[in-house]
Amino acid sequence: MLKGRESLSLLVGKRRQYLPNRDSLLSSPLQAFPLSLSSSLNLCTDEDGRIVLAKSSEGSGMVVSGDNESKVEGFEEREEDFGESEEVTCPVCGSKVRGNNYIINSHLDMCLSRGTKRKLTQRTLLQMKFCSPSKVQICSSEKEQSENNSLLINRDERIVRNGVHVLHNFDGCEENSSTSTLSESLLNSKSVTNKDSLSKSSICDDNTDENIDMFSLSRKNETSDDDMAITPNDIAVAQYLSPLIEKYCLSFEGQVTSVLKDSLDVVPVKIFCQKAGSDENKENDNLELFGYLWRNAQQVTKSTKNGQTRMTKYQQNFSILIGEVLRSNLHLFIDGEQQFLESFNSISDDSQRLFVRLYTRKGPWFRISNIFYPEIVDPQKAMKELSATGYIYSFEDTNELHYEDTNDILNLLTVSELREIMSILKQRCNSGTRKQELIASLLSSCKDGFCPLLPSLILERTGACVRISSKAESLFWRAERLFFLNGEQDLSSFLLADLGIVKYPTYSCIISESIFSDRNDLLAYEEAIEVAQMIDQALDENDNELVLRYIKIAESRITSASEETTGTSASESSVTFRSCFSASWVYSKVLTLGVSFLERERRYNEAIYLLKRLLECFACGRRRGYWILRLSVDLEHVGCHDESLSVAESGLSDIWVRAGSRIALQKRVLRLGKPPRRWKIPSFANLAKRKINEVHVQGRPLNSVIGMKSRFYGEDGEQCGVEQLALQYYAGEGGGWEGVHTESGIWLTIFGLLMWDVMFSDVPNVFRTRFQTAPLDLETDSFYLARKSRIESHLQKIHDGMAEEIFITSWESHAGTACKGVNWKRHTLSELRTAVACIGGPSLALFCRHLAQDYRSWSSGMPDLLLWRFNGESRGEAKLVEVKGPRDRLSEQQRAWLLLLMDCGFNTEVCKVSPEPTS
């Protein structure tokens, strides 16, 4: 696979069906790459011998790398108490369930619908019939009070939703004293109702006047100890009322309206809204946010009526996603987009469910005749509503079928249907022809308008078809991206968490800054993601012409990155996690992949040009090491040996060249810098030539085929790989060692568990969603700098011999919780505890410090084997071994790790496995 391809595919995630900028990107004029080394971006050296990128517009140059030190600006820590979550007893299984802010409690649903285990995809997860036990309705005017709606609260489930806590109070209502004020202008704004209706407005109305119970809703940081407490079980209440209580001095009072016949019945309740107080010293004039919250509170009323079916879990999760995105990213949406997203809560339940079903399927087209879901009562009516509101687009007439959609709709047909059409059109069709070949043949016949019958033949077999509209697909894709902040997660993350299949860590989301400062930044980032997806697809299709075009598009748009960093030193433009959400960062990944593509095609001049552009535009970042190394290698490919040497020498003074890239550049300097090019021996020569202890093991080979992994017969006569053969050697004549073949896995697990409290400590802005397995800054220098005092204090405890205690406590407290790098199933606690004890505190502290300072550079390339043994009753020792087969050699990253581990005090060596000599 091309270098950078896997990383780019992960960035793109699920491919979009509709790319709004595709046509404009493909139609824009582009210039060809300069092909000669004498281009305007050629390398030259200054008086000190440093590499300079010369700019054509001016005579000045830009230094590629220098000796200045790096300093990354960290985050100031801010404490905020979000309260402790409360444990409740599940009435089905009797187990304790913990709930807190942002987590939906569906444990009861899980218990009731538990069945045969099977692999769960997003689609199969959504097929499960989960229903929330309650419905919430809100109205704000007297007209809405007559709509006979009710707030249903499950009396036995006491989980607080988004911090809204309902206290059961027979004697009266518990008022909440808020510090924010609802100004007169806010009350009189058009986005709300009038002041009178707000000052005492009924959220619900029931036909009975009987008032049995009184309670109030208040914004709490922690749950109540009151055994009689009741809470709203529907997240719709909390997600809109909680900020209204906290920010706008509104109080909500309720009264139970009828007697329950059964303790598990839902409770019909009337709820009233009124101002709780005012504070003249504070202003809260965010009318847009208030209007959004109040409108959505009203929409909850319209969306649920007495006797209606309950909201399905996937439907509820989708509404939560939209609500949270709009509340935290209102500045990124224009009015029309905001209204379109908000309107989702206004359409019927059936329409909501159908849309979510279609949105999460592959598509893009679906046969209407094949759309059936048991929880959707009237799919035909739902489709009509979705079509009228612009959520879906239907194809029911041959005039509506465009050539661009023909390929996708043909994929709805079966092979027999395709052969039938080809027979009618009198086209040749071999019995063994595959579906895609049949489609390609049909498309070729109608591309130039030679087959006017094809649309009608397709429609006769498919019937009416629908697809998600381009507007809906674009806006909901954006919402999903803003919510998860990556392309790897989707709505299935909600259900995996609800079912307990994935358990996410507990942490505080302290958000003071937005990821995207304005809408233009977001649109540029989305366009860059489109380019990344298009080049990924072009590589799948082996369309080299399109690949080259997308590389040129990325190169033409990366100029802005140069403008942003002009005049900024490396120390001032340090990389933080926010840079990963910029268009220039995405384009740099596209160009990194482009370099690998050009090198594979032996187009080294163009690869050199791209590498120079990347080095010019990005003064900092860990990929600089890779770019400088490839630039030196490609310059050697085209015969520029002196320039190749200069690039390698300059790269060694770059603060961003680390780990394996540094080792590789040192080797190049020593190889290229022989007399007469260089007479002076570099100071690092002795370090680069350090010897690593080697052990040679012989085995009986099973195969000796080049390109295949070497296989041997083990000591027990069974087939095994070189790692298992080495484990057998070390367990026997190698010294009685026990151990595991793990590579980086066991080390990342040890690091994650030892540093758990540090990783999930309260640092602003690094935790932004409930579905993170690590802080956003883990792979940047900011991780260490923002937590330096805490990390050093923690490492001192590890150094002083508390590592095993910390490890066991972390395992017992967080077992099964998802954390980046931690694998709970591969190793037992006993194995890991033994390894930690044998490695020792000083070596572990040094190892953890390196990962904390530069997780990205050092999270791969670790030795294959971790071995341990005990000398006497308690004293243990550990050894790390890199195993190499007959045709393998150490990579530069592996060598860098072994040298680092030697410096940390580890016992390391390389085990070379070779075939036994034949007699």
Short mmCIF file of C-alpha atoms in Angstrom, two decimals, residues 262-700:
data_model
loop_
_atom_site.label_atom_id
_atom_site.label_comp_id
_atom_site.label_asym_id
_atom_site.label_seq_id
_atom_site.Cartn_x
_atom_site.Cartn_y
_atom_site.Cartn_z
CA ASP A 262 -49.10 0.08 38.92
CA SER A 263 -45.74 1.16 40.33
CA LEU A 264 -44.11 0.72 36.91
CA ASP A 265 -46.63 2.85 35.04
CA VAL A 266 -45.54 6.15 33.57
CA VAL A 267 -46.70 9.26 35.39
CA PRO A 268 -48.79 11.92 33.53
CA VAL A 269 -47.62 15.36 34.62
CA LYS A 270 -48.38 19.03 34.02
CA ILE A 271 -45.32 21.29 33.92
CA PHE A 272 -45.31 25.10 34.11
CA CYS A 273 -42.56 27.57 33.21
CA GLN A 274 -41.88 30.93 34.88
CA LYS A 275 -39.02 33.35 35.60
CA ALA A 276 -37.07 32.43 38.71
CA GLY A 277 -35.29 35.75 39.29
CA SER A 278 -32.88 38.21 37.77
CA ASP A 279 -29.35 39.44 38.13
CA GLU A 280 -28.65 42.95 36.89
CA ASN A 281 -24.89 42.35 36.93
CA LYS A 282 -25.09 39.63 34.26
CA GLU A 283 -26.21 39.85 30.68
CA ASN A 284 -27.35 36.98 28.53
CA ASP A 285 -28.54 38.37 25.25
CA ASN A 286 -27.89 35.36 23.02
CA LEU A 287 -31.30 35.51 21.41
CA GLU A 288 -30.37 33.00 18.74
CA LEU A 289 -29.46 30.30 21.23
CA PHE A 290 -32.48 31.02 23.44
CA GLY A 291 -34.80 30.94 20.45
CA TYR A 292 -33.33 27.64 19.33
CA LEU A 293 -33.80 26.04 22.75
CA TRP A 294 -37.33 27.32 23.16
CA ARG A 295 -38.45 26.35 19.64
CA ASN A 296 -37.15 22.83 20.11
CA ALA A 297 -38.87 22.57 23.47
CA GLN A 298 -42.10 23.43 21.65
CA GLN A 299 -41.38 20.90 18.91
CA VAL A 300 -41.20 18.11 21.47
CA THR A 301 -44.87 18.78 22.18
CA LYS A 302 -45.84 18.61 18.54
CA SER A 303 -43.89 15.44 17.91
CA THR A 304 -45.62 13.34 20.61
CA LYS A 305 -49.26 12.84 21.48
CA ASN A 306 -51.06 10.67 23.99
CA GLY A 307 -51.23 7.10 22.75
CA GLN A 308 -48.53 7.48 20.08
CA THR A 309 -45.76 4.93 19.67
CA ARG A 310 -42.60 5.58 21.64
CA MET A 311 -39.43 7.00 20.17
CA THR A 312 -36.99 4.36 18.98
CA LYS A 313 -33.47 4.50 20.32
CA TYR A 314 -31.80 5.21 16.98
CA GLN A 315 -34.35 7.96 16.31
CA GLN A 316 -33.67 9.48 19.70
CA ASN A 317 -29.89 9.27 19.20
CA PHE A 318 -30.15 11.04 15.87
CA SER A 319 -32.12 13.87 17.46
CA ILE A 320 -29.54 14.17 20.23
CA LEU A 321 -26.73 14.40 17.69
CA ILE A 322 -28.45 17.19 15.78
CA GLY A 323 -29.35 19.07 18.96
CA GLU A 324 -25.86 18.99 20.43
CA VAL A 325 -24.24 20.03 17.14
CA LEU A 326 -26.56 23.00 16.72
CA ARG A 327 -26.13 24.15 20.32
CA SER A 328 -22.34 24.13 20.14
CA ASN A 329 -21.84 25.11 16.48
CA LEU A 330 -24.60 27.58 15.64
CA HIS A 331 -22.06 29.98 14.11
CA LEU A 332 -21.20 27.41 11.42
CA PHE A 333 -24.70 27.19 9.94
CA ILE A 334 -26.64 29.79 7.98
CA ASP A 335 -30.34 30.30 8.74
CA GLY A 336 -31.64 27.95 6.04
CA GLU A 337 -29.35 25.13 7.13
CA GLN A 338 -30.20 25.60 10.80
CA GLN A 339 -33.93 25.55 10.08
CA PHE A 340 -33.59 22.45 7.93
CA LEU A 341 -31.80 20.55 10.68
CA GLU A 342 -34.22 21.79 13.34
CA SER A 343 -37.17 20.70 11.21
CA PHE A 344 -36.20 17.07 11.71
CA ASN A 345 -37.87 17.14 15.13
CA SER A 346 -41.06 18.54 13.57
CA ILE A 347 -41.74 15.72 11.13
CA SER A 348 -43.66 12.62 12.18
CA ASP A 349 -42.08 9.72 14.04
CA ASP A 350 -42.46 7.44 11.02
CA SER A 351 -40.69 9.96 8.80
CA GLN A 352 -37.88 10.39 11.29
CA ARG A 353 -37.36 6.65 11.56
CA LEU A 354 -37.46 6.10 7.82
CA PHE A 355 -34.97 8.87 7.17
CA VAL A 356 -32.49 7.53 9.75
CA ARG A 357 -32.88 4.04 8.31
CA LEU A 358 -32.11 5.24 4.78
CA TYR A 359 -29.34 7.57 5.91
CA THR A 360 -27.43 4.77 7.63
CA ARG A 361 -27.72 2.36 4.69
CA LYS A 362 -25.24 2.18 1.86
CA GLY A 363 -27.49 3.38 -0.97
CA PRO A 364 -27.62 5.77 -2.61
CA TRP A 365 -30.83 4.48 -4.26
CA PHE A 366 -33.50 2.25 -2.72
CA ARG A 367 -36.48 0.46 -4.23
CA ILE A 368 -39.64 1.70 -2.58
CA SER A 369 -41.12 -1.79 -2.89
CA ASN A 370 -38.30 -3.17 -0.72
CA ILE A 371 -38.61 -0.62 2.08
CA PHE A 372 -40.25 -2.21 5.09
CA TYR A 373 -39.46 -1.81 8.77
CA PRO A 374 -41.71 -3.16 11.53
CA GLU A 375 -41.48 -0.01 13.65
CA ILE A 376 -42.63 2.22 10.75
CA VAL A 377 -46.44 2.08 10.63
CA ASP A 378 -47.02 3.80 7.25
CA PRO A 379 -43.84 3.98 5.13
CA GLN A 380 -45.69 5.35 2.08
CA LYS A 381 -47.00 8.31 4.07
CA ALA A 382 -43.56 8.82 5.62
CA MET A 383 -41.95 8.90 2.17
CA LYS A 384 -44.40 11.50 0.96
CA GLU A 385 -43.66 13.70 3.97
CA LEU A 386 -39.90 13.31 3.55
CA SER A 387 -40.18 14.14 -0.14
CA ALA A 388 -42.33 17.22 0.58
CA THR A 389 -39.87 18.51 3.19
CA GLY A 390 -36.83 17.96 0.98
CA TYR A 391 -35.26 15.07 2.88
CA ILE A 392 -35.47 12.53 0.05
CA TYR A 393 -35.60 12.61 -3.73
CA SER A 394 -37.75 10.13 -5.68
CA PHE A 395 -37.43 8.66 -9.16
CA GLU A 396 -40.80 7.61 -10.55
CA ASP A 397 -40.62 8.76 -14.18
CA THR A 398 -38.13 8.00 -16.93
CA ASN A 399 -37.65 11.74 -17.53
CA GLU A 400 -36.28 12.05 -13.98
CA LEU A 401 -33.45 9.56 -14.55
CA HIS A 402 -30.14 11.27 -15.27
CA TYR A 403 -27.16 9.46 -16.75
CA GLU A 404 -25.12 10.19 -13.62
CA ASP A 405 -27.63 8.17 -11.55
CA THR A 406 -27.99 5.30 -14.01
CA ASN A 407 -25.03 3.32 -12.67
CA ASP A 408 -26.29 3.53 -9.06
CA ILE A 409 -29.85 2.52 -10.01
CA LEU A 410 -28.61 -0.37 -12.17
CA ASN A 411 -26.95 -1.73 -9.03
CA LEU A 412 -30.45 -2.23 -7.59
CA LEU A 413 -31.17 -4.83 -10.27
CA THR A 414 -30.34 -8.49 -9.91
CA VAL A 415 -28.11 -10.30 -12.40
CA SER A 416 -31.12 -12.01 -13.96
CA GLU A 417 -32.87 -8.65 -14.40
CA LEU A 418 -29.77 -7.18 -16.03
CA ARG A 419 -29.53 -10.13 -18.42
CA GLU A 420 -33.19 -9.73 -19.26
CA ILE A 421 -32.65 -6.08 -20.20
CA MET A 422 -29.61 -6.96 -22.30
CA SER A 423 -31.64 -9.62 -24.07
CA ILE A 424 -34.37 -7.08 -24.90
CA LEU A 425 -31.73 -4.66 -26.17
CA LYS A 426 -30.17 -7.53 -28.16
CA GLN A 427 -26.79 -7.15 -26.54
CA ARG A 428 -24.44 -10.08 -26.15
CA CYS A 429 -24.42 -11.54 -22.68
CA ASN A 430 -22.19 -14.40 -21.61
CA SER A 431 -23.67 -16.70 -18.96
CA GLY A 432 -20.71 -16.17 -16.64
CA THR A 433 -20.58 -12.38 -16.89
CA ARG A 434 -20.44 -10.65 -13.51
CA LYS A 435 -22.90 -7.98 -12.41
CA GLN A 436 -20.50 -5.06 -12.74
CA GLU A 437 -19.52 -6.19 -16.24
CA LEU A 438 -23.18 -6.29 -17.25
CA ILE A 439 -23.73 -2.79 -15.85
CA ALA A 440 -20.65 -1.48 -17.67
CA SER A 441 -21.93 -2.95 -20.92
CA LEU A 442 -25.35 -1.34 -20.51
CA LEU A 443 -23.83 2.03 -19.60
CA SER A 444 -21.58 2.00 -22.64
CA SER A 445 -24.66 1.57 -24.85
CA CYS A 446 -26.49 4.59 -23.43
CA LYS A 447 -23.60 6.95 -22.79
CA ASP A 448 -23.99 8.75 -26.09
CA GLY A 449 -27.77 8.50 -26.20
CA PHE A 450 -27.90 5.32 -28.29
CA CYS A 451 -30.33 3.57 -25.92
CA PRO A 452 -33.46 5.65 -25.13
CA LEU A 453 -35.31 2.52 -23.96
CA LEU A 454 -32.96 1.83 -21.06
CA PRO A 455 -34.60 4.20 -18.47
CA SER A 456 -38.04 2.70 -19.04
CA LEU A 457 -36.68 -0.85 -18.89
CA ILE A 458 -35.00 -0.07 -15.60
CA LEU A 459 -38.09 1.57 -14.10
CA GLU A 460 -40.30 -1.37 -15.11
CA ARG A 461 -38.19 -3.64 -12.92
CA THR A 462 -37.22 -1.43 -10.03
CA GLY A 463 -40.44 0.48 -9.66
CA ALA A 464 -40.26 3.87 -7.95
CA CYS A 465 -36.92 4.55 -6.21
CA VAL A 466 -35.82 7.05 -3.58
CA ARG A 467 -32.56 8.42 -2.29
CA ILE A 468 -31.46 10.89 0.36
CA SER A 469 -31.52 14.40 -1.10
CA SER A 470 -28.19 16.10 -1.69
CA LYS A 471 -29.07 18.86 0.79
CA ALA A 472 -30.00 16.42 3.54
CA GLU A 473 -26.96 14.23 2.89
CA SER A 474 -24.58 17.20 3.03
CA LEU A 475 -26.04 18.78 6.16
CA PHE A 476 -26.40 15.59 8.17
CA TRP A 477 -22.93 14.45 7.11
CA ARG A 478 -21.63 17.78 8.42
CA ALA A 479 -23.53 17.35 11.67
CA GLU A 480 -22.14 13.83 12.13
CA ARG A 481 -18.62 15.05 11.39
CA LEU A 482 -18.90 17.95 13.83
CA PHE A 483 -20.27 15.67 16.52
CA PHE A 484 -17.67 12.88 16.32
CA LEU A 485 -14.81 15.00 14.87
CA ASN A 486 -13.61 12.05 12.78
CA GLY A 487 -14.68 9.85 9.88
CA GLU A 488 -14.45 6.56 11.75
CA GLN A 489 -17.45 6.88 14.08
CA ASP A 490 -21.12 7.11 13.21
CA LEU A 491 -24.53 6.60 14.80
CA SER A 492 -23.66 3.02 15.71
CA SER A 493 -21.38 4.45 18.41
CA PHE A 494 -24.49 5.45 20.36
CA LEU A 495 -25.97 1.99 20.26
CA LEU A 496 -22.71 0.20 20.97
CA ALA A 497 -22.44 2.31 24.11
CA ASP A 498 -26.12 1.83 25.01
CA LEU A 499 -25.78 -1.94 24.70
CA GLY A 500 -22.64 -1.99 26.80
CA ILE A 501 -20.59 -3.43 23.93
CA VAL A 502 -18.30 -0.40 24.09
CA LYS A 503 -17.75 1.42 27.36
CA TYR A 504 -16.19 4.88 27.08
CA PRO A 505 -14.02 6.49 29.77
CA THR A 506 -15.34 9.04 32.23
CA TYR A 507 -13.99 12.55 31.74
CA SER A 508 -15.07 16.18 31.86
CA CYS A 509 -15.77 18.10 28.66
CA ILE A 510 -14.48 21.61 29.37
CA ILE A 511 -15.07 23.48 26.11
CA SER A 512 -14.06 27.12 25.85
CA GLU A 513 -13.10 27.34 22.17
CA SER A 514 -14.62 26.06 18.94
CA ILE A 515 -12.72 23.71 16.65
CA PHE A 516 -13.68 25.85 13.64
CA SER A 517 -13.48 29.57 14.21
CA ASP A 518 -15.86 30.46 11.39
CA ARG A 519 -17.92 28.96 8.58
CA ASN A 520 -15.26 29.57 5.93
CA ASP A 521 -12.79 27.36 7.82
CA LEU A 522 -15.37 24.58 7.99
CA LEU A 523 -16.26 24.79 4.29
CA ALA A 524 -12.58 24.74 3.31
CA TYR A 525 -12.04 21.69 5.53
CA GLU A 526 -15.04 19.90 3.99
CA GLU A 527 -13.75 20.62 0.48
CA ALA A 528 -10.37 19.19 1.43
CA ILE A 529 -12.08 16.03 2.73
CA GLU A 530 -13.80 15.76 -0.66
CA VAL A 531 -10.46 15.90 -2.46
CA ALA A 532 -9.11 13.23 -0.10
CA GLN A 533 -12.10 10.98 -0.85
CA MET A 534 -11.82 11.52 -4.60
CA ILE A 535 -8.13 10.61 -4.75
CA ASP A 536 -8.84 7.54 -2.61
CA GLN A 537 -11.55 6.46 -5.06
CA ALA A 538 -9.35 7.19 -8.07
CA LEU A 539 -6.63 4.95 -6.63
CA ASP A 540 -9.20 2.18 -6.17
CA GLU A 541 -10.15 2.53 -9.83
CA ASN A 542 -6.50 2.75 -10.98
CA ASP A 543 -7.28 6.03 -12.74
CA ASN A 544 -3.83 7.61 -12.75
CA GLU A 545 -4.98 10.65 -14.71
CA LEU A 546 -7.53 11.56 -12.04
CA VAL A 547 -5.02 10.86 -9.27
CA LEU A 548 -2.61 13.36 -10.81
CA ARG A 549 -5.38 15.95 -11.14
CA TYR A 550 -6.33 15.65 -7.47
CA ILE A 551 -2.67 15.97 -6.49
CA LYS A 552 -2.50 19.21 -8.46
CA ILE A 553 -5.72 20.46 -6.85
CA ALA A 554 -4.27 19.83 -3.39
CA GLU A 555 -0.99 21.50 -4.34
CA SER A 556 -2.78 24.58 -5.65
CA ARG A 557 -4.83 24.97 -2.46
CA ILE A 558 -2.01 24.44 0.01
CA THR A 559 -0.64 27.94 -0.64
CA SER A 560 -2.71 29.43 2.17
CA ALA A 561 -0.77 27.37 4.70
CA SER A 562 2.38 29.13 3.56
CA GLU A 563 0.71 32.50 4.03
CA GLU A 564 -0.45 31.59 7.55
CA THR A 565 3.06 30.61 8.70
CA THR A 566 5.01 33.35 6.93
CA GLY A 567 7.13 35.22 9.41
CA THR A 568 6.40 32.73 12.17
CA SER A 569 9.17 30.76 13.76
CA ALA A 570 8.91 27.03 14.35
CA SER A 571 8.54 27.59 18.06
CA GLU A 572 5.62 29.97 17.56
CA SER A 573 3.75 27.85 15.02
CA SER A 574 3.85 24.63 16.94
CA VAL A 575 1.38 21.92 15.99
CA THR A 576 -1.68 21.40 18.19
CA PHE A 577 -4.62 19.08 17.72
CA ARG A 578 -6.61 21.90 16.10
CA SER A 579 -4.32 21.84 13.09
CA CYS A 580 -5.78 18.42 12.25
CA PHE A 581 -9.08 20.15 11.49
CA SER A 582 -7.69 22.56 8.91
CA ALA A 583 -7.90 22.27 5.13
CA SER A 584 -4.14 22.68 4.75
CA TRP A 585 -3.52 19.69 7.05
CA VAL A 586 -5.82 17.49 4.94
CA TYR A 587 -4.15 18.65 1.73
CA SER A 588 -0.75 17.84 3.23
CA LYS A 589 -1.93 14.25 3.70
CA VAL A 590 -3.14 14.16 0.11
CA LEU A 591 0.25 15.41 -1.12
CA THR A 592 2.12 12.94 1.11
CA LEU A 593 0.16 10.18 -0.58
CA GLY A 594 0.83 11.90 -3.90
CA VAL A 595 4.58 11.75 -3.28
CA SER A 596 4.38 7.98 -2.78
CA PHE A 597 2.30 7.65 -5.95
CA LEU A 598 4.77 9.68 -8.01
CA GLU A 599 7.70 7.71 -6.61
CA ARG A 600 5.96 4.46 -7.54
CA GLU A 601 5.57 5.80 -11.07
CA ARG A 602 9.25 6.86 -11.03
CA ARG A 603 8.28 10.50 -11.57
CA TYR A 604 10.93 11.71 -9.18
CA ASN A 605 11.13 15.32 -10.43
CA GLU A 606 7.47 15.90 -9.63
CA ALA A 607 7.84 14.14 -6.28
CA ILE A 608 10.76 16.46 -5.48
CA TYR A 609 8.63 19.47 -6.35
CA LEU A 610 5.81 18.36 -4.03
CA LEU A 611 8.24 17.66 -1.18
CA LYS A 612 9.74 21.13 -1.50
CA ARG A 613 6.25 22.66 -1.45
CA LEU A 614 5.37 20.72 1.68
CA LEU A 615 8.56 21.74 3.46
CA GLU A 616 7.99 25.34 2.45
CA CYS A 617 4.37 25.47 3.61
CA PHE A 618 4.71 23.56 6.89
CA ALA A 619 7.46 24.81 9.18
CA CYS A 620 6.51 22.32 11.89
CA GLY A 621 5.02 18.89 12.19
CA ARG A 622 6.30 15.35 12.57
CA ARG A 623 5.85 14.55 8.90
CA ARG A 624 8.75 16.89 8.14
CA GLY A 625 11.11 14.05 9.01
CA TYR A 626 9.52 11.79 6.40
CA TRP A 627 9.40 14.58 3.79
CA ILE A 628 13.07 15.51 4.27
CA LEU A 629 14.11 11.86 4.10
CA ARG A 630 12.16 11.25 0.88
CA LEU A 631 13.50 14.48 -0.63
CA SER A 632 17.05 13.35 0.03
CA VAL A 633 16.33 9.91 -1.44
CA ASP A 634 14.59 11.27 -4.55
CA LEU A 635 17.37 13.79 -5.18
CA GLU A 636 19.78 10.88 -5.19
CA HIS A 637 17.51 9.06 -7.66
CA VAL A 638 17.90 11.92 -10.16
CA GLY A 639 21.66 12.12 -9.66
CA CYS A 640 21.85 15.19 -7.39
CA HIS A 641 24.09 13.58 -4.76
CA ASP A 642 25.52 16.80 -3.33
CA GLU A 643 22.08 18.29 -2.89
CA SER A 644 20.80 15.04 -1.41
CA LEU A 645 23.58 15.17 1.19
CA SER A 646 22.85 18.82 2.00
CA VAL A 647 19.17 18.03 2.56
CA ALA A 648 20.03 15.14 4.90
CA GLU A 649 22.52 17.24 6.88
CA SER A 650 20.07 20.12 7.23
CA GLY A 651 17.31 17.74 8.26
CA LEU A 652 19.31 16.57 11.29
CA SER A 653 19.13 20.09 12.71
CA ASP A 654 15.33 20.19 12.31
CA ILE A 655 13.59 19.86 15.67
CA TRP A 656 10.71 17.96 14.06
CA VAL A 657 12.90 15.16 12.67
CA ARG A 658 12.60 12.40 15.25
CA ALA A 659 12.79 8.66 15.92
CA GLY A 660 13.31 6.51 12.80
CA SER A 661 13.57 9.45 10.39
CA ARG A 662 16.54 10.83 12.34
CA ILE A 663 18.31 7.46 12.31
CA ALA A 664 17.71 7.13 8.56
CA LEU A 665 19.09 10.62 7.84
CA GLN A 666 22.17 9.94 9.96
CA LYS A 667 22.89 6.81 7.93
CA ARG A 668 22.47 8.76 4.69
CA VAL A 669 24.87 11.46 5.84
CA LEU A 670 27.48 8.87 6.79
CA ARG A 671 27.08 7.07 3.46
CA LEU A 672 26.92 10.12 1.18
CA GLY A 673 29.35 12.26 3.19
CA LYS A 674 32.51 10.35 2.43
CA PRO A 675 35.56 12.10 0.96
CA PRO A 676 35.80 14.06 -1.23
CA ARG A 677 32.28 15.42 -0.47
CA ARG A 678 32.98 15.66 3.27
CA TRP A 679 36.27 15.21 5.13
CA LYS A 680 35.09 15.82 8.66
CA ILE A 681 33.43 12.91 10.44
CA PRO A 682 30.05 13.92 11.97
CA SER A 683 29.78 14.02 15.76
CA PHE A 684 26.96 11.47 15.72
CA ALA A 685 28.98 8.85 13.82
CA ASN A 686 29.77 6.74 16.86
CA LEU A 687 26.16 6.90 18.12
CA ALA A 688 24.78 5.88 14.72
CA LYS A 689 27.13 2.89 14.60
CA ARG A 690 26.26 1.62 18.08
CA LYS A 691 26.11 -2.14 18.21
CA ILE A 692 22.98 -3.92 19.38
CA ASN A 693 23.52 -7.35 20.89
CA GLU A 694 22.56 -10.17 18.51
CA VAL A 695 21.59 -13.79 19.11
CA HIS A 696 21.43 -16.36 16.29
CA VAL A 697 18.90 -19.19 16.34
CA GLN A 698 18.65 -21.95 13.79
CA GLY A 699 15.50 -23.82 12.86
CA ARG A 700 14.17 -26.33 10.35
#
